[in-house]
Structure formats: structure tokens, C-alpha cells
Amino acid sequence: MAKDAQIKLRHMTRVEGHGDIIAEIKDGSLVDVRFAVVEAPRLFEAFLVGRTYDEVVHCAPRICGICSVSHKCAALKATETALGVEVTEQTLLLRRLAFHGEVISSHILHIYFLAAPDFFGVSSVFPLVETAPDVVRRAMRMKRLAYDLCDVTLGRHTHPVAMTIGGFSFVHSEKRLAAMRDRLVDGLEDIKVTVKLFKTVDYPKFERETEYVSLRSPTRYAFYDGDLFSSDGECVPAGRYRDYIHERVVPYSTAKHASWSRPQYMVGALARVNNNHDQLSSLALEAAHDLGITAPCFNPFANTLAQIVECAHCLEDSIHIIDMLLERGIRAGEEQAAVSPREGRGVGAVEAPRGTLFHEYEYGPNGKCLTANLVIPTAQNLANLEADMRAYVPAIIEQSEESITHQLEMLARAYDPCISCSTHMILAM
């Protein structure tokens, strides 16, 4: 029993970026627990000011190499709204297709390479290369498929430059899209085997009800577009996020915390599955059933399972989108809309793999950025993660200090934090 313990885990591993877990237990009771982001502020909101609109949409996505498609789409949507640019239906379909590639790639990274070692009792994925080579090969194969889907739609996965304000800088190949469709169909078997593998996993049976926030679309499972939806019952235009999402600085972290109607809320795969489960594809619903996820699910450890459900959805929906593109035919004249500078303000909201992402820019008459604001999913999750930790520690306080530390790591890792993205400029200039 950890009657008295001082847990100070510096730079926890198997997450993106640097974060510390700090907990104090005294006389068998939890005194305090925190998750501190200790990276220096990235200052993106500061150095975007003064840049032209076309520079902004290229610079802003550099905030993250894993979620660069999400950041690029958010930056484009915000800038296109500010400049009054209307993109074509073909562009929207191609962006949704690229988005699925990023979601699959990011989720597979977390499911197999970051979270799986917790469930299979190893310290990292490397021991699995020897003991479970088929599992590692499957993970690599699915990552390759997702990267190639982005390559077909964007030219490359990481920091794509061919996705521009108003459309794309090249004409997409119907032949390459058709070939990608065949590979996606083959990939369905890999996600079915992934479901079979993870349905055997014994993960902590911890539950805490919270507020779940995501985009919600009236027509489809929302990644690229939709209104801002809270499981507490409100649904508002995403452009009004400042009226509902309240950020605050905490003294021990370079990432802000956020709240809506409660002191904390959760974003990400579990929030989306809880809020939009009625719009999942048939294979995704089957996966959710097999993995034991019934909405609403209040177990944050199930976020990893929700990511598997979303991979199934993205694979099926990608096939459907390519079918629509090939049926209507790629039209070169619809690849790029006209763009010209003007004064304006715009908000771009998307569902990045780790949750709802906001970019907001204000441009002057010459097309130069006057103000920028970025609200990152991991930062929105931090207050909820700490609330989960406060509720979870009393349930495991009879265990050893080493075990408590490991389970707090597992809980933080279940959120799939992208810590470097989450750091903000704290003082506005």
C-alpha cells in the first residue's frame, strides 16, 4: 500500500513531447496529482502575425509533424473563410479523403506503437518484433497504407504543400485513386484482425462521467466539418467557439487548460464515438460491438479502442469517397478556386486525430495576418486528464508506488497526448 508516496515522473515515455506526472499521497490519501507540460512555448501565434495569408497556411501546420494535415486543413478553412474563397465539391471530397489518411496513420501509431506495450506487458514495441512479428508487420502495413493515401491526395503525408488555399496545386490521377481503392479494400482485413487482437485486451475498468466535445455534422461522421457539439446538450456554430471554450493558464504548465459547461471536458476519439456513434460505418459499428464500446462510454482507457473503431470507419468511408470521385470524374478545372487578398476574419475547426482543433486568423486589407489563435486538442484534454487521475488514484491506492506510477502513465497515454502541439504563448503581445 502506498501510505506515503511522492511520485515525480519526469518526461514520461511513449508520448509525443515532454510531460511530467506529479502526485503526492499522504497517510493513504491522495493530496495532489498533476500532469505538467514542461516544453517551452512554441510562439506560433506570435510569429504568424505579419505574414501574408499564403505564408500563414504553410507555416502554421509546422506546429506538428503527426497532425500536419489537420493543422493544414484548419488553417485553410480559416483563411478561406476570411478571404471569402469557395472551394469545389471535388476539393471537399479530396480533403476528407486526405483527412482519413492522417487519422488512420496517427491512430495506428498510438494503438500499436505507443499503447499496445502497456497491454502486452512490454516496455516498448521493440520486444514485439521478436515475439509477435506478424503484429508489428500488420502495424507497419497499415501505417504505409495511410501514408500512401495522403501521398495520392496531397503529394506527401507530412507537411503537405500541394493542398493550397482554394484547392490543390496539381490534378489528381484517377488511375492512382483506383489503385488506392483496391489497397484500401485489402486493408479492411487488417483492421478486422486488429479488432480480434484488442478484444482480448484486459484494460482497467475505470469510469468517470464527463462532458464530451466534438464536431457534429448533420450528414456524416464529422472530421473535416460540422458544428461544435457538447454531450451536455449544446450545439453551436464552430465559428463561435470563443463564446463556449474557455481557456485558462495554470502555473505549473506551459499548456493552457480548457472548460465549457463543466470545469473540464474530453475531446478525441472517445468523445467523437460517444457523440456521433449513430453515424459510424457498418464495419465501425461492428468493431465497436466486438470491442465492448457502447455509447456513452465513460472509461478513458477505452479511447484506444475508440481509435480502432475510427480506423474501421475511415477505411470504409475512404472507399466510398473514392467511388464518388471516380463516378463524377476528376475535373481539372475544379482543382483550384480563385484567391485574392481582402480584409477579414475566419475560424477553421476540424477533428484532428486527438480532438477538436481550432485555427482563427484576422487579415488586414493587404492580406497580412493581424492576429492568430490556435486551440489544440491536447491542451483541451489536460484538465479532464487530471480529473481522471484524481478519481483513479483512490481506486488503486492500495497498490505499490511503482504500480500506481505505471497506471497513471497508462491513463495519460490513453489520451494519446501530442504535447509539443499543446504549448501556447501565455502572454499576448
XYZ file of C-alpha atoms in Angstrom, residues 64-218:
155
model
C 3.012 19.222 -35.682
C 4.501 16.559 -37.946
C 1.933 13.928 -36.919
C -1.191 16.076 -37.364
C 0.068 18.355 -40.134
C -2.888 17.520 -42.410
C -5.303 18.554 -39.629
C -3.440 21.801 -38.971
C -3.231 22.494 -42.716
C -6.986 21.927 -43.154
C -7.815 24.130 -40.144
C -5.532 26.892 -41.433
C -7.009 26.648 -44.942
C -10.606 26.705 -43.693
C -9.947 29.734 -41.500
C -8.143 31.614 -44.269
C -10.694 30.714 -46.958
C -13.478 31.997 -44.710
C -11.583 35.230 -44.080
C -10.870 35.766 -47.794
C -14.312 34.629 -48.983
C -12.968 31.692 -51.018
C -15.426 28.963 -52.009
C -13.909 25.547 -52.767
C -15.490 22.956 -55.047
C -17.236 19.728 -54.064
C -14.297 17.855 -55.591
C -11.860 19.675 -53.282
C -14.015 18.899 -50.242
C -14.075 15.192 -51.130
C -10.303 15.090 -51.634
C -9.664 16.899 -48.338
C -11.953 14.487 -46.479
C -10.063 11.611 -48.108
C -6.692 13.011 -47.049
C -8.035 13.553 -43.540
C -8.893 9.851 -43.267
C -5.302 9.017 -44.202
C -3.981 11.123 -41.345
C -6.486 9.755 -38.814
C -5.582 6.142 -39.691
C -1.851 6.890 -39.612
C -1.970 8.683 -36.262
C -4.317 6.174 -34.616
C -2.261 3.159 -35.736
C 0.855 4.840 -34.337
C -0.825 5.138 -30.940
C -2.684 1.814 -30.953
C 0.261 -0.413 -31.893
C 3.439 1.501 -31.077
C 2.562 3.608 -28.001
C -0.391 1.986 -26.168
C -0.059 -1.720 -27.079
C 3.109 -2.298 -24.998
C 1.057 -1.358 -21.885
C -1.484 -4.063 -22.649
C 1.023 -6.767 -23.614
C 3.413 -6.256 -20.707
C 6.478 -4.981 -22.565
C 8.363 -1.719 -22.305
C 8.129 -0.767 -25.983
C 7.209 -2.145 -29.395
C 10.734 -3.495 -29.985
C 10.345 -6.739 -27.952
C 7.246 -7.461 -30.063
C 9.432 -7.549 -33.177
C 10.832 -10.834 -31.830
C 7.773 -12.242 -30.033
C 4.945 -11.062 -32.313
C 6.413 -10.223 -35.738
C 3.051 -10.578 -37.530
C 1.549 -7.900 -35.256
C 4.382 -5.462 -35.981
C 4.229 -6.182 -39.714
C 0.478 -5.503 -39.689
C 1.028 -2.209 -37.906
C 3.691 -1.159 -40.402
C 1.490 -2.236 -43.319
C -1.421 -0.114 -42.065
C 0.870 2.876 -41.488
C 2.180 2.512 -45.044
C -1.361 2.365 -46.424
C -2.335 5.568 -44.579
C 0.814 7.392 -45.688
C 0.217 6.364 -49.301
C -3.404 7.561 -49.117
C -2.080 11.005 -48.150
C 0.549 10.775 -50.886
C -2.127 10.144 -53.558
C -4.305 13.024 -52.355
C -1.694 15.556 -51.133
C 1.619 14.630 -52.727
C 3.000 13.582 -49.318
C 1.826 12.885 -45.768
C 3.959 15.147 -43.608
C 3.634 18.916 -44.111
C 1.848 18.701 -47.472
C 2.343 21.799 -49.621
C 0.140 20.761 -52.570
C -3.054 21.458 -50.595
C -3.495 25.202 -51.108
C -5.964 27.992 -50.430
C -8.860 27.281 -52.808
C -7.908 23.703 -53.676
C -4.814 21.861 -54.882
C -1.727 22.694 -56.913
C -1.930 19.557 -59.095
C -4.525 17.492 -60.925
C -5.310 14.206 -59.227
C -4.865 10.931 -61.094
C -7.959 8.734 -61.432
C -5.657 5.770 -62.097
C -3.842 6.275 -58.771
C -7.136 6.767 -56.910
C -8.492 3.496 -58.363
C -5.325 1.634 -57.366
C -5.566 3.111 -53.848
C -9.178 1.928 -53.609
C -8.062 -1.675 -54.212
C -5.436 -1.373 -51.456
C -7.997 0.091 -49.035
C -10.289 -2.881 -49.679
C -7.371 -5.205 -48.887
C -6.704 -3.147 -45.727
C -10.122 -3.967 -44.287
C -8.828 -7.398 -43.298
C -6.039 -5.837 -41.232
C -8.482 -3.747 -39.183
C -10.690 -6.818 -38.616
C -7.665 -8.707 -37.261
C -6.798 -5.661 -35.116
C -10.260 -5.809 -33.561
C -9.809 -9.530 -32.809
C -6.454 -8.809 -31.148
C -7.643 -5.939 -28.943
C -10.923 -7.566 -27.888
C -8.725 -9.898 -25.829
C -7.042 -6.995 -24.022
C -7.810 -6.563 -20.338
C -7.758 -2.799 -19.707
C -8.610 -1.038 -16.395
C -12.344 -0.957 -15.602
C -12.371 2.666 -14.503
C -15.238 5.038 -15.304
C -15.855 8.729 -14.685
C -18.607 10.581 -16.456
C -17.530 13.852 -18.046
C -18.513 16.271 -20.816
C -17.579 15.102 -24.324
C -16.958 17.738 -27.009
C -16.555 17.232 -30.754
C -17.779 18.480 -34.093
C -21.089 17.071 -35.287
C -22.381 17.149 -38.846
C -25.992 16.545 -39.869
